[in-house]
Structures are given as C-alpha cells and as structure tokens.
XYZ file of C-alpha atoms in Angstrom:
582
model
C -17.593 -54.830 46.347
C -14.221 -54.491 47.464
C -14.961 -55.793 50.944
C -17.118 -58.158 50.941
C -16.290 -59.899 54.097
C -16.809 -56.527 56.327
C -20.372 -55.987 54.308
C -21.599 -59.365 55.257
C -20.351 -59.597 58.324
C -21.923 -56.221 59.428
C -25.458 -57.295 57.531
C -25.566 -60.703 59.181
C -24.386 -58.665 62.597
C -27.542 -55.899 62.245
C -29.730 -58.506 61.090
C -29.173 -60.885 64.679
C -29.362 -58.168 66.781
C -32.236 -55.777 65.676
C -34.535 -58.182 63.618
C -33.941 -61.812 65.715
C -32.783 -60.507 68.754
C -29.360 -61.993 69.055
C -29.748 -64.800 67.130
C -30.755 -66.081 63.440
C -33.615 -66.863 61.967
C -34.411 -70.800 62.194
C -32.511 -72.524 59.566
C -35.295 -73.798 57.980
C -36.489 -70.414 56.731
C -32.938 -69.044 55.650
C -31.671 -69.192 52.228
C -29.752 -72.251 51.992
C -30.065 -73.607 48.980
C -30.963 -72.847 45.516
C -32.246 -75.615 44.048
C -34.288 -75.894 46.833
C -35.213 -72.500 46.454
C -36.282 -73.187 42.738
C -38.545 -76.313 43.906
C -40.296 -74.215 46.678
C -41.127 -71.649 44.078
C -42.453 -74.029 41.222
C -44.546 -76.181 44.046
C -46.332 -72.942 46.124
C -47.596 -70.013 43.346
C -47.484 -67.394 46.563
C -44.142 -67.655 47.083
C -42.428 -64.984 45.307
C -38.664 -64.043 45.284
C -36.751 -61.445 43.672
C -32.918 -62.160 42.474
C -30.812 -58.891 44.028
C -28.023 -58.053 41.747
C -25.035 -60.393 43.855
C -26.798 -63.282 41.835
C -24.740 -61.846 38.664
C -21.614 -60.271 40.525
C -21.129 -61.658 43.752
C -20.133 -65.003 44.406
C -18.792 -64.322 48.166
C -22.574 -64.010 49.333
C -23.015 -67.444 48.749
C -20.483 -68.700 51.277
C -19.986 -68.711 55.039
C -16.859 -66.853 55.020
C -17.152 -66.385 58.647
C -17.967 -69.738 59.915
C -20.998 -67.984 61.209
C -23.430 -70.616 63.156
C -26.747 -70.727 60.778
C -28.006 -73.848 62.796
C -29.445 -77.129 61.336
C -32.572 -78.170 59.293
C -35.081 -79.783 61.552
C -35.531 -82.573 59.156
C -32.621 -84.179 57.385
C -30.657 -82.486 60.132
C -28.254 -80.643 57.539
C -25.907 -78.099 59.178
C -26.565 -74.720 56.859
C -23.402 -73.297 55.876
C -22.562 -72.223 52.276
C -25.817 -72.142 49.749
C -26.286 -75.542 48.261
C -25.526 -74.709 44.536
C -27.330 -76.287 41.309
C -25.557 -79.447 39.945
C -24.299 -77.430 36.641
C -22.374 -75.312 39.107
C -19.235 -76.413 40.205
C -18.126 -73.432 42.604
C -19.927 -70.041 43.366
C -17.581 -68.306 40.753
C -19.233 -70.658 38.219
C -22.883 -70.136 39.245
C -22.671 -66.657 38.858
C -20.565 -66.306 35.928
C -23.071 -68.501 33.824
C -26.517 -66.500 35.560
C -24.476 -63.594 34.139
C -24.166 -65.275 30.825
C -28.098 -66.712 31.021
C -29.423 -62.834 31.655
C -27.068 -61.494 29.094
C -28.199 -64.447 26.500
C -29.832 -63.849 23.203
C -32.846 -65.624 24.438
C -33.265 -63.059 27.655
C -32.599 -60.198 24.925
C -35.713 -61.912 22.831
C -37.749 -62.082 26.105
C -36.964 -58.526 27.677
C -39.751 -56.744 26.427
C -42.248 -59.180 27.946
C -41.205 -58.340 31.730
C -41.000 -54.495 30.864
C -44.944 -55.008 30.151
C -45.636 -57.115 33.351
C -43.474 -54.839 35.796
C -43.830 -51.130 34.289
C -46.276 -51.876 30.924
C -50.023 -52.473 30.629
C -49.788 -55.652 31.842
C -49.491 -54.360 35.386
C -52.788 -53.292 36.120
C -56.465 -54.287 34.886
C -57.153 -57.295 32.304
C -54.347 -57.984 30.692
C -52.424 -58.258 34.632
C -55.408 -60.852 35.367
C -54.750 -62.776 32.708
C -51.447 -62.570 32.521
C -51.553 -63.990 36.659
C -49.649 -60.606 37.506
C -51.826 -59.538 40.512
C -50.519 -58.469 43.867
C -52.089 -57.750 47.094
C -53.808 -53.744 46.444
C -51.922 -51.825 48.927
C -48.584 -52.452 46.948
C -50.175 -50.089 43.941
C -49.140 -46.666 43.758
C -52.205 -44.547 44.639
C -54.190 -47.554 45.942
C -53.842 -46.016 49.604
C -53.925 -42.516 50.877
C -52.215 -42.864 53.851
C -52.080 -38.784 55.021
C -56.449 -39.381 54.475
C -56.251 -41.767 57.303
C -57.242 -40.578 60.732
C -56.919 -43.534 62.277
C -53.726 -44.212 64.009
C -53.624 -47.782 64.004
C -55.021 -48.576 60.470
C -52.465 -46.279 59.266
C -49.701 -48.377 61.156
C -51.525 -51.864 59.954
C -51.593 -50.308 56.538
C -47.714 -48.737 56.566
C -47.123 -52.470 57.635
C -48.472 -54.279 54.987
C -46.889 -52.255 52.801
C -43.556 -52.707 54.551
C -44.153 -56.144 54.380
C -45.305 -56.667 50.554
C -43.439 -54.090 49.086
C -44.365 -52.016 46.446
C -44.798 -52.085 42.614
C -43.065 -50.010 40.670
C -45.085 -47.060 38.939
C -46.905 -48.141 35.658
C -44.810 -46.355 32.775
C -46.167 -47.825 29.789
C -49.985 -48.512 28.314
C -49.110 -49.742 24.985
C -46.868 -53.559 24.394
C -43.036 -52.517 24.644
C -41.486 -53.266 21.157
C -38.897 -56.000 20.990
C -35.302 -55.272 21.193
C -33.240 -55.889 17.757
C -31.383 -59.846 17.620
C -28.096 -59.681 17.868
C -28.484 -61.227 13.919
C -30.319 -58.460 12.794
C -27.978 -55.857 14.593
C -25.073 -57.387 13.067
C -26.793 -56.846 9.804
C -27.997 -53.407 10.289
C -24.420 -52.564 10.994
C -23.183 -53.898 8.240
C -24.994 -51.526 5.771
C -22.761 -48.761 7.247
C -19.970 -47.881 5.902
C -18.488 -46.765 9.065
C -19.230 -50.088 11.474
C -16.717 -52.157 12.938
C -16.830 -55.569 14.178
C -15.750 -57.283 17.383
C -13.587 -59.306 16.412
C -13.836 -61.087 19.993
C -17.263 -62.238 18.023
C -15.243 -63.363 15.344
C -12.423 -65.335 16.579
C -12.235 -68.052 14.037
C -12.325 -64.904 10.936
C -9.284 -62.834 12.183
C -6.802 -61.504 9.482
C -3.318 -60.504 9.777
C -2.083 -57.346 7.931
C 1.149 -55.479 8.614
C 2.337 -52.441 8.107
C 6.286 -51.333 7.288
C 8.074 -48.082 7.093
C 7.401 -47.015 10.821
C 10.645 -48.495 12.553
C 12.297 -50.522 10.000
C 14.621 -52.533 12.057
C 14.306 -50.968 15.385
C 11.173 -53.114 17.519
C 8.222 -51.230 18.351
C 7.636 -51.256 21.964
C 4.487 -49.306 22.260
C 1.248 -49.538 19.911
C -1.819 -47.943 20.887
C -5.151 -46.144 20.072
C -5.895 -43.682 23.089
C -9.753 -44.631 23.688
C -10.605 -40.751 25.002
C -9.283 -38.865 21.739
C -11.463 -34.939 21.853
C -13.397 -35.093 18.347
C -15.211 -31.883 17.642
C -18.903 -32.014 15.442
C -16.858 -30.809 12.821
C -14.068 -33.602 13.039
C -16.429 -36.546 12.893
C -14.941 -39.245 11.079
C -11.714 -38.222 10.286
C -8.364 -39.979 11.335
C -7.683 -40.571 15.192
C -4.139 -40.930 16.634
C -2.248 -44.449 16.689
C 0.768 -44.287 18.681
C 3.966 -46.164 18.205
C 7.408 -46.062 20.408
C 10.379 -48.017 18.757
C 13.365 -48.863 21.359
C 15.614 -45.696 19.933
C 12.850 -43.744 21.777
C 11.122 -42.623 18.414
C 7.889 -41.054 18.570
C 5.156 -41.547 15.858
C 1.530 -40.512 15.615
C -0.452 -41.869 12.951
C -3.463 -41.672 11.672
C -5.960 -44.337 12.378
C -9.675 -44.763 11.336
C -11.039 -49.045 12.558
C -12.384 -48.614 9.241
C -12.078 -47.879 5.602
C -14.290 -45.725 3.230
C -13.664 -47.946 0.518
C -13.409 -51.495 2.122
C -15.522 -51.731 4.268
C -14.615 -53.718 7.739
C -10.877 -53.281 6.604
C -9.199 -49.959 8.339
C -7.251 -46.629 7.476
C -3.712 -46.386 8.480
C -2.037 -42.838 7.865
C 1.703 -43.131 8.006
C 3.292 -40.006 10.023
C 5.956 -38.298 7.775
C 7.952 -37.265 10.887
C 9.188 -40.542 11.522
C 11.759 -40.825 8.230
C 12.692 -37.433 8.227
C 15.568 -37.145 10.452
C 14.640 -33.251 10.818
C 11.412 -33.881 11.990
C 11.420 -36.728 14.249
C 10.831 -36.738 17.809
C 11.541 -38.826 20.624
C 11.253 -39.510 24.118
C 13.957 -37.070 26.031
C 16.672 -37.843 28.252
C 18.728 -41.186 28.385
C 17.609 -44.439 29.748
C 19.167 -46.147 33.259
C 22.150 -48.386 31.929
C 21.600 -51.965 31.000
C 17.515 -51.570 31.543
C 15.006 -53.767 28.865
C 12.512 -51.082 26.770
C 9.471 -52.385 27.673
C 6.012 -51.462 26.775
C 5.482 -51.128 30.995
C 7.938 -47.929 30.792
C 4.995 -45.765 28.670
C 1.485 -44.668 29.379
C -0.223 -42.584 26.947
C -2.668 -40.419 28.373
C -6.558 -41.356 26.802
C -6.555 -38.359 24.872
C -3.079 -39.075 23.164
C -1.659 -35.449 24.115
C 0.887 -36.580 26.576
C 3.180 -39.638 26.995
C 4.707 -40.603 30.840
C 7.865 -42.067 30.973
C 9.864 -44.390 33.106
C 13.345 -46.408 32.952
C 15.450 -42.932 33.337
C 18.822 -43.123 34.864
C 17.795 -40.186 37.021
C 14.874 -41.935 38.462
C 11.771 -40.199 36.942
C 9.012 -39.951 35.501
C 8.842 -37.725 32.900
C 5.769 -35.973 30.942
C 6.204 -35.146 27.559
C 3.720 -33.664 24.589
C 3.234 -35.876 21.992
C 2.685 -33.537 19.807
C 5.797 -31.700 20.226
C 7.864 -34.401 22.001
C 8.931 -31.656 24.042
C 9.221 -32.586 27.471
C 6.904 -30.952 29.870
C 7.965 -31.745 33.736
C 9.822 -34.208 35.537
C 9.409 -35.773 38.828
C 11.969 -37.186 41.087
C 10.135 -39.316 43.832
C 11.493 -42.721 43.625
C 14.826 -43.435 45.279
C 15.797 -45.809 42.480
C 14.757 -46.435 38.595
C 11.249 -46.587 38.184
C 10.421 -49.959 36.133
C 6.955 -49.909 35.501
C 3.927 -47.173 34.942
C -0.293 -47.784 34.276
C -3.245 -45.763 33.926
C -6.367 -45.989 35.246
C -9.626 -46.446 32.839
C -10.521 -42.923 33.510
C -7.404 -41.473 33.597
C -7.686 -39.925 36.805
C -4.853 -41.794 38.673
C -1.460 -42.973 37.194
C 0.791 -45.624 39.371
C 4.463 -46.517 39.439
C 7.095 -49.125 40.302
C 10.374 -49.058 41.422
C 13.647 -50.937 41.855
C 13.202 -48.954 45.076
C 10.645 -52.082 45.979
C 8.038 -49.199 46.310
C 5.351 -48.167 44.211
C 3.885 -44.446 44.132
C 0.141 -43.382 43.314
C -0.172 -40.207 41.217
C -2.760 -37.975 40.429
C -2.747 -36.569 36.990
C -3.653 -32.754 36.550
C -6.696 -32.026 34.585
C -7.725 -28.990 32.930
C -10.937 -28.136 30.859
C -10.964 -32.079 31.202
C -7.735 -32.848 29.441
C -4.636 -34.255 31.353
C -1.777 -31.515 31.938
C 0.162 -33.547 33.808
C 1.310 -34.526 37.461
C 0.338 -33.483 40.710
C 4.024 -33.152 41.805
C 3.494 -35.210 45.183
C 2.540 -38.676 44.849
C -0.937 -39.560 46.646
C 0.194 -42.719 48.430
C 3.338 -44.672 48.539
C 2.807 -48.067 49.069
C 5.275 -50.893 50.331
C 5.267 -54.179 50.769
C 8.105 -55.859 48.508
C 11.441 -56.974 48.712
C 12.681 -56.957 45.445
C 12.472 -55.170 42.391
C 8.763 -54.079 41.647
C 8.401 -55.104 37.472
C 4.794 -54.774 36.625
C 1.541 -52.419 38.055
C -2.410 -52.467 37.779
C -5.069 -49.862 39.049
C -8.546 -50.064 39.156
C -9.953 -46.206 40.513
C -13.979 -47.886 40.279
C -12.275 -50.956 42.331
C -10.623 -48.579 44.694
C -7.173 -51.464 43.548
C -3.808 -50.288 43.236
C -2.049 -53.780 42.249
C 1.612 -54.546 41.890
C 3.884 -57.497 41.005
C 7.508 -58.415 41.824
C 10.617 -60.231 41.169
C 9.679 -61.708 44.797
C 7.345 -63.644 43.087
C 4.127 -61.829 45.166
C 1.107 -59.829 44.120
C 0.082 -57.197 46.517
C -3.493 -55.437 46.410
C -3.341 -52.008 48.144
C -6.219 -49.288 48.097
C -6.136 -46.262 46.624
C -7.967 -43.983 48.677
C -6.151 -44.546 51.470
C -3.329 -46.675 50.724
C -4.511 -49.032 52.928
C -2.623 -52.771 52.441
C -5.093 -55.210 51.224
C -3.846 -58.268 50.364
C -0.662 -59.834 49.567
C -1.353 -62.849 46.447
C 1.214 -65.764 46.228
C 1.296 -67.645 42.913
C 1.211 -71.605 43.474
C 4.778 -72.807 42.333
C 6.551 -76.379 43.012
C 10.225 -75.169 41.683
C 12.409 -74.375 44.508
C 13.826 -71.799 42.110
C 13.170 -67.772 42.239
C 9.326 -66.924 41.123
C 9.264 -63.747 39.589
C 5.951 -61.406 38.258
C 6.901 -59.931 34.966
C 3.010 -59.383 33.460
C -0.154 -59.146 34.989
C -3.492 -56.951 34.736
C -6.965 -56.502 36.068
C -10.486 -56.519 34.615
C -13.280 -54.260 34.781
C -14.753 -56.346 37.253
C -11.592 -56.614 39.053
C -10.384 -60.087 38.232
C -6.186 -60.056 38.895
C -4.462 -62.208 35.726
C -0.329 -62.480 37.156
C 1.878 -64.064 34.397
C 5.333 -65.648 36.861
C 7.996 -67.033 35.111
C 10.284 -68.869 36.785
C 13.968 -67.467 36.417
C 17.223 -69.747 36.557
C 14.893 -72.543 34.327
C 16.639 -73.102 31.216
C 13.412 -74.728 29.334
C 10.774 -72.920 28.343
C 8.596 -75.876 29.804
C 6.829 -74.926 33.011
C 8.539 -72.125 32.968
C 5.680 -69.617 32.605
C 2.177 -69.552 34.050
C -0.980 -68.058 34.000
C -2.757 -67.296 37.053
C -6.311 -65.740 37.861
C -7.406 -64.500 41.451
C -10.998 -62.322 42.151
C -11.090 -59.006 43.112
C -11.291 -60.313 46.580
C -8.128 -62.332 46.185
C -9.876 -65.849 45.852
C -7.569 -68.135 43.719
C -9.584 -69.383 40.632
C -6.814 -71.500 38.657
C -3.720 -71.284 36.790
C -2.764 -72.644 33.157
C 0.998 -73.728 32.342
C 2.194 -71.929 28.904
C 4.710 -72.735 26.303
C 6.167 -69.717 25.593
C 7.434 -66.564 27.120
C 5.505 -63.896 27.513
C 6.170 -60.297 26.331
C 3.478 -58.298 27.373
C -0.521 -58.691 28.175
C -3.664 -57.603 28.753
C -7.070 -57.749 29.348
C -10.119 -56.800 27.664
C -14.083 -57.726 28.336
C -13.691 -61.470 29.102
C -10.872 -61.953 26.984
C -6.835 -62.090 27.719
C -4.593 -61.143 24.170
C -1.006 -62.121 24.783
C 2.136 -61.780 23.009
C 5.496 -64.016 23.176
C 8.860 -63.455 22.333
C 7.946 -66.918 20.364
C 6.104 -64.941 18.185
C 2.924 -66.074 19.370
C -0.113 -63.911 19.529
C -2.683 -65.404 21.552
C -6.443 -64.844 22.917
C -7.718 -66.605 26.199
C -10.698 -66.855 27.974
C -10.590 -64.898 31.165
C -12.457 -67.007 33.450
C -11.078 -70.808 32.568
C -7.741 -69.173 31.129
C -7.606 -71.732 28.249
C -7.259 -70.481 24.582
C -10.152 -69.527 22.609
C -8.536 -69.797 19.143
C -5.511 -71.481 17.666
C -2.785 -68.949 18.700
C -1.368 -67.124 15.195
C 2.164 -66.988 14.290
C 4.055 -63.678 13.870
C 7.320 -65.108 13.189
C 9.022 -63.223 15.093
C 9.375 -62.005 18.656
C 6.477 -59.835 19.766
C 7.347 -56.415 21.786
C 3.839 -55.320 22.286
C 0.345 -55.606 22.176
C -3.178 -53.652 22.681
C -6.764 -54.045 21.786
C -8.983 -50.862 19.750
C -11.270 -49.066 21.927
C -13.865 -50.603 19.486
C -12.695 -53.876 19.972
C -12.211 -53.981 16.455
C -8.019 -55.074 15.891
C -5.267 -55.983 18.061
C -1.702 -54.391 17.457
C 0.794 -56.178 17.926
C 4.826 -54.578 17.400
C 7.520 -56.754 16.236
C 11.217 -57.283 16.849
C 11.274 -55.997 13.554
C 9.849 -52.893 13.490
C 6.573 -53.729 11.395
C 3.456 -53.087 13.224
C 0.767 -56.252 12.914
C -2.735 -55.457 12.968
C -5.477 -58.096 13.540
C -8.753 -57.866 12.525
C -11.916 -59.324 10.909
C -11.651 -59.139 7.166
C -14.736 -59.478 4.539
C -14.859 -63.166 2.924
C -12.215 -63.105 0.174
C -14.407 -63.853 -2.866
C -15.073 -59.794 -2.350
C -11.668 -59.139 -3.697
C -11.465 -61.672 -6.150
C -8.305 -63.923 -4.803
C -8.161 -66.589 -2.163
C -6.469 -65.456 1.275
C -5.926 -67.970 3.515
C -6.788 -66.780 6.890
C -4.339 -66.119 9.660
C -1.508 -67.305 7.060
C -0.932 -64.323 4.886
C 0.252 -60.898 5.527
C -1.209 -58.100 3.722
C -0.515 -54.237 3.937
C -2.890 -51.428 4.169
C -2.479 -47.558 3.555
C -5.042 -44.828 2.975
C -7.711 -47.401 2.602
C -5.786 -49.766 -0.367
C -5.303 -53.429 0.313
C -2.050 -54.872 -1.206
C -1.021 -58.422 -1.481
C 2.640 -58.412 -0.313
C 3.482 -61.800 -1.974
C-alpha cells in the first residue's frame, strides 16, 4: 500500500512478459472502464467478475501512473489509459471512498446474510443454488474431482486447467439460512439498556454537550488532556475508573479518574478529581527546566497507551526525558539531538516513538517493552532522518503504514519510512503569499491520509492566514480549505478532524472534503489542547484557563427536568452528579 507505483508497475511488467509475451492484452479485453464494465455484466448472465479489495482502498489502480501504452479500442478508437469512472465519481479518490461507504451502508449490513448463504450457506449447492441461479461449472466444487484418482495424464492437466481457469468455490460452511445481522437502530437501542454504553458522538454531531470541569489548574492552561486507549484492566478491575491525564504549563502532573460513563446518568461520564494536584506536598511534575523562551505545547508530551510513563521534550539540555506518571520521578534521559527537541508522537501501537528538532532532524525511537508494558527507550535512535532546513515543529508516524512524517517552519512535509529510513516524499503546501509558509499542526489517519495545518507567518490578519490541507498516503494532493482562526492543536480520528483555536473555537471536519460537519462551538477562550476517547465517546479540550472542557452526547433534557440549551451552557460533573453552574 505504501508503494503503489513499484506494485503496479512490477504486475503490469510480469503480466507482458510471461502471460502476453511482451506485450498487453488487446485493449478491447482490458479493464477500461467501469460503467462499461457494469453494462457488459447486466447484458451477458456468463460474465462474472469479482471486485478485489483496491475497489474500497486503492484509488492508484485506477490510473496510468506510468503512461504505460494499453493501446486503442478497435471501435470508437479510444486510447485506454486511466479506467473510465461512473458519472457520480468525480476523481478515483471519490469512487472509492463512496464504494467504501456503499459496502459499509446500512442497506449492505441488511443484505449481508443473503451472500453468506449463496457463497458459504445452503444456497451453494443443490435446490435452493438452482433456484437461487447460483450454479457454476462442477469442477469448481470442492470434492467434485479427485484429481490423485486420475491416471490419465492429460485429463488430469485438462482438468487442473479448468480449474485454473474457473476458479474455485469456497467450501460450503453453513446448511441452515444465516441469521440477519442487528440494524444499526436496533443496536443503538440494545445499547442503550446498558448502563455502561457509550455513544459516538461522531453519530451524534448535532446532540453534543459541553461540560467543564474546575479545580485541576485554576489559572495555569492545560496543555495536555488525554485518556491512554491501552490502560491494563485486570477481571477483577472491570469497570472501575481509568486514568485521564492532564499537564498544565507549570509542568503539573495530574491523573484522574475517568469512567465515558456514569452509574447514575447514564450516557453522562465519571470524572475523579486527583487530590495530588492542590496539595503542594503531593504534587508532581514534569522534571528539569524547559529551553528558554520555548511555547508549552501539547507536541512536547506523549503519554505512553498504558498511562505509566510520560516522554518529554522542549528541555534546555536537548532531551527527551521518560518519567513515571505515577511517581513523576524521572526514569532516563536521552541526549541525541544536537539542539532542542520541539516535537514528539506515538505510534497507534506504541511500538515506535518519533522526534523533532531545532536541529532540522528528526530521530525514530524504539520504546522498550517488558511483559508488554513500555519501560522506556532503546537508548539509540533507529533512524535519523533529514531533509529540512529549518526548525522541525510538528511529527506523525504510522508503524502499519511503514510513515514516519514531519513538518517544518520551511513550510514542507516530508514522508520518510520507518524500516529503513528510506526518504519518501517531500509534500509542498499550495501557497500564493510570497511570505514564509510554516507547518505548525498536522496528522495522519489510519488509512494514511496526511492533514498539514500552514500558517503563514509575518501576516498580520487572521484571514488566509491558516489552511487546511489533505494529501494520500501516496502523497496525491486532494484539496485544501482556508480557515478563520488559528489553530492550536489537531487531530484525527476515523473520518473525522477535531480542532482547537486560540479563538476559542472547537471544531469537527470531515476528513475527506475538509469542510465542517457541525457549527463549530465556542469555548470562550483560547484552546491549548485537544483529544478524542478511545470510545469515541467525548472530546477534551484544555483551556487558557485551566478548566478542562469535555464534549459529549447528553440524554434529552426533559430527563432532568430543566431546559439546557445545547452547545450553549456549561455544566460540571464529579463522581457521577450533574450541576448547573448558572
């Protein structure tokens, strides 16, 4: 997936030489076109195709990268170069992002149990196949031929042929009708006779809530906010509290307790307050001093997924440090970098942890597991990459992508691997100011989609200043979107883009067309940091202020007896009580 110009080219490259002898197939009988495709299959019943999985991931496959010479059709004389696409497509990237959509659809969902019974149920074989119109030519049957019974050398070839040729069916699993899966209707309400569900609130845009909470940095911003998504829970531990951890800008250290839930109210959540962080005795905080003159930002910090450790950067000596969070006793230092380091991330498996520089280098480190919790650093980075000439601010890594990504105040994006440390790609956001581009934010999707956020430094209105811009994991440019504020920090999650502003702005964008999916809510005041739940359930968001804002989907207000307007009025909760704070 991560080349998928050498893959082609070396499939279209075996294919000439071994199957058409130096040359391809007439260009008649190549896939050129999919809606021509689509008519050949509804006029001739014994044409049959089978959609390989690049019709939902891969829209490269679809073009002529290469220029490659696929001839002409012999009729209307067409030269064949990228597939023809349906008219409700208007690029590849489009096509397969709504096939995606149409297989993950409600009405697929409805529908799925109906091909399990033609392909592996009882309507593969016998009566019900007949009727259903499900038959295929014998020899593709499991069991239909014995091929070690055959003496014959040349049936057996003729047979091993056909076979070759047809393919085969899969083995029949099933005799009975496969149920039908749950609706995503009756899911919702299954789940909602728990008292332990959550909701995604991405399902619930236009229901979000605002609720803060005080008392955890009053004064000082918060400039970390997060629920580690790998947190060990023993049989015995089952729903009690999980860790939520905050960093304020005086280096303060708080775990809390967090449950996406409460016992009481249901869909609302538990916040536990920890006492450490207003008792001067018993607070902790991150050790050693920070460079001179250097912005706290939420890019300094990575907590490790099972929120025992916490890496550092920003020191005046350079490193990164590793400190228990527990404890916030530091652990081990390491001294790599020849300048300060600006900028740290994690991978989603926490197997690989990367770093920027002012040094205009960025360093790939492997973290140090044992009994499958993180211990820390291996105390040589595994690559160093280059590539910059200024001041690296922001990093991405993808270890399933095989990405290491990196932005800087040179206004590029590079795309190294991590294997290897191989250069990929260097990414150059479109800009028509002749004044510096930098890359302060950006981040990458599962599927390896690149979102850069460039602001444009020097410009003294916040008009055109920032952007939004969205490349594929092979580097394609896919569009940008001009914002209005300035943004503080970012990320991505599922097909979704939450984004905070020093406006005060919280805001959620699709990832694909980049435009917003819901009137953006007001905080009031500057936002340091944000990050979604592992269950998708709330966004926190920490303010200038030092209150932490959590965003969720609250019950309909006529539960509680008093009108709330949504998205207008804050509320707090502790151990499960909601309070009306005006």
């Amino acid at each position: 997936m991560q080349f998928p110009t050498m893959n082609i080219q070396m499939l279209t490259q075996s294919t000439s030489v071994c199957v058409l002898t130096h040359r391809f197939d007439c260009a008649d009988r190549q896939f050129h076109s999919i809606p021509a495709t689509w008519q050949a299959l509804m006029d001739n019943p014994n044409d049959v195709k089978e959609l390989i999985p690049e019709f939902f991931y891969f829209p490269e496959f679809l073009e002529n990268q290469n220029g490659f010479n696929l001839g002409q059709l012999q009729i209307s004389k067409e030269v064949v170069g990228d597939v023809v696409l349906p008219k409700w497509a208007q690029s590849p990237e489009d096509f397969i992002y709504k096939h995606r959509k149409a297989l993950e659809s409600e009405y697929v969902s409805a529908h799925l149990h109906e091909w399990i019974d033609l392909i592996f149920g009882y309507k593969q074989r016998g009566p019900a196949a007949v009727e259903a119109l499900n038959v295929f030519y014998y020899c593709t049957y499991e069991g239909a031929v014995d091929l070690d019974a055959l003496t014959d050398e040349k049936e057996r070839k003729a047979l091993e042929g056909m076979i070759n040729n047809f393919g085969q069916t899969p083995c029949q699993l099933l005799k009975e009708p496969h149920p039908a899966r749950l609706s995503a209707e009756e899911v919702v309400q299954k789940q909602s006779r728990s008292d332990i569900s959550t909701l995604n609130l991405f399902q619930h845009l236009p229901e979000l809530k605002s609720f803060f909470i005080e008392g955890i940095s009053d004064g000082v911003p918060i400039v970390k906010a997060a629920v580690p998504r790998n947190q060990s829970r023993s049989f015995m531990s089952q729903g009690s509290p999980e860790y939520l951890v905050t960093l304020s800008v005086n280096c303060l250290i708080g775990t809390h307790g967090w449950l996406p839930y409460d016992r009481n109210i249901s869909n609302y959540f538990t916040f536990i307050r920890d006492p450490t962080v207003t008792n001067p005795k018993t607070q902790r905080t991150v050790s050693g001093p920070f460079a001179p003159g250097l912005e706290i930002t939420p890019k300094l910090f990575v907590v490790s997924h099972d929120a025992k450790l916490l890496f550092s950067g920003g020191h005046w000596d350079n490193s990164i440090r590793v400190a228990s969070l527990a404890k916030g006793k530091l652990m081990a230092q390491h001294i790599r970098h020849m300048d300060i380091v600006t900028c740290l991330a994690m991978d989603f498996c926490g197997i690989h942890l990367i770093s920027g520089s002012r040094d205009t280098t960025c360093m790939i480190w492997q973290i140090v597991q044992q009994g499958g919790s993180p211990v820390g650093l291996v105390p040589k980075p595994l690559q160093i990459l280059y590539g910059h000439t200024n001041e690296v601010s922001c990093v991405g890594i993808s270890t399933e992508l095989d990405m290491a990504i990196s932005g800087a105040r040179d206004g590029t994006v590079i795309v190294h691997s991590i294997r290897k440390g191989q250069y990929m790609r260097t990414l150059r956001p479109p800009c028509e100011s002749s004044l510096l581009l930098t890359v302060p934010n950006l981040a990458v999707s599962w599927e390896g989609h690149i979102v850069v956020h460039t602001s444009i430094e020097g410009k003294t209105t916040l008009k055109d200043k920032n952007a939004l811009h969205l490349y594929s994991v092979n580097g394609k440019y896919l569009g940008s979107e001009s914002l209005k504020e300035e943004v503080s920090d970012l990320c991505v999650t599922g097909e979704y883009i939450v984004m905070g502003s020093l406006q005060g702005f919280l805001s959620i964008r699709d990832l694909y067309s980049l435009s917003l999916s819901v009137s953006p809510l007001a905080m009031r005041l500057p936002i340091r940091c944000v990050s979604v739940t592992k269950e998708y359930s709330h966004i926190l968001v920490g303010l200038e202020d030092g209150k932490l804002i959590i965003v969720g989907v609250g019950k309909p207000a006529e539960a509680f007896g008093y009108l709330a307007p949504n998205l207008q009025k804050p509320y707090r909760v502790e151990t499960g009580s909601l309070v009306d704070t005006f």
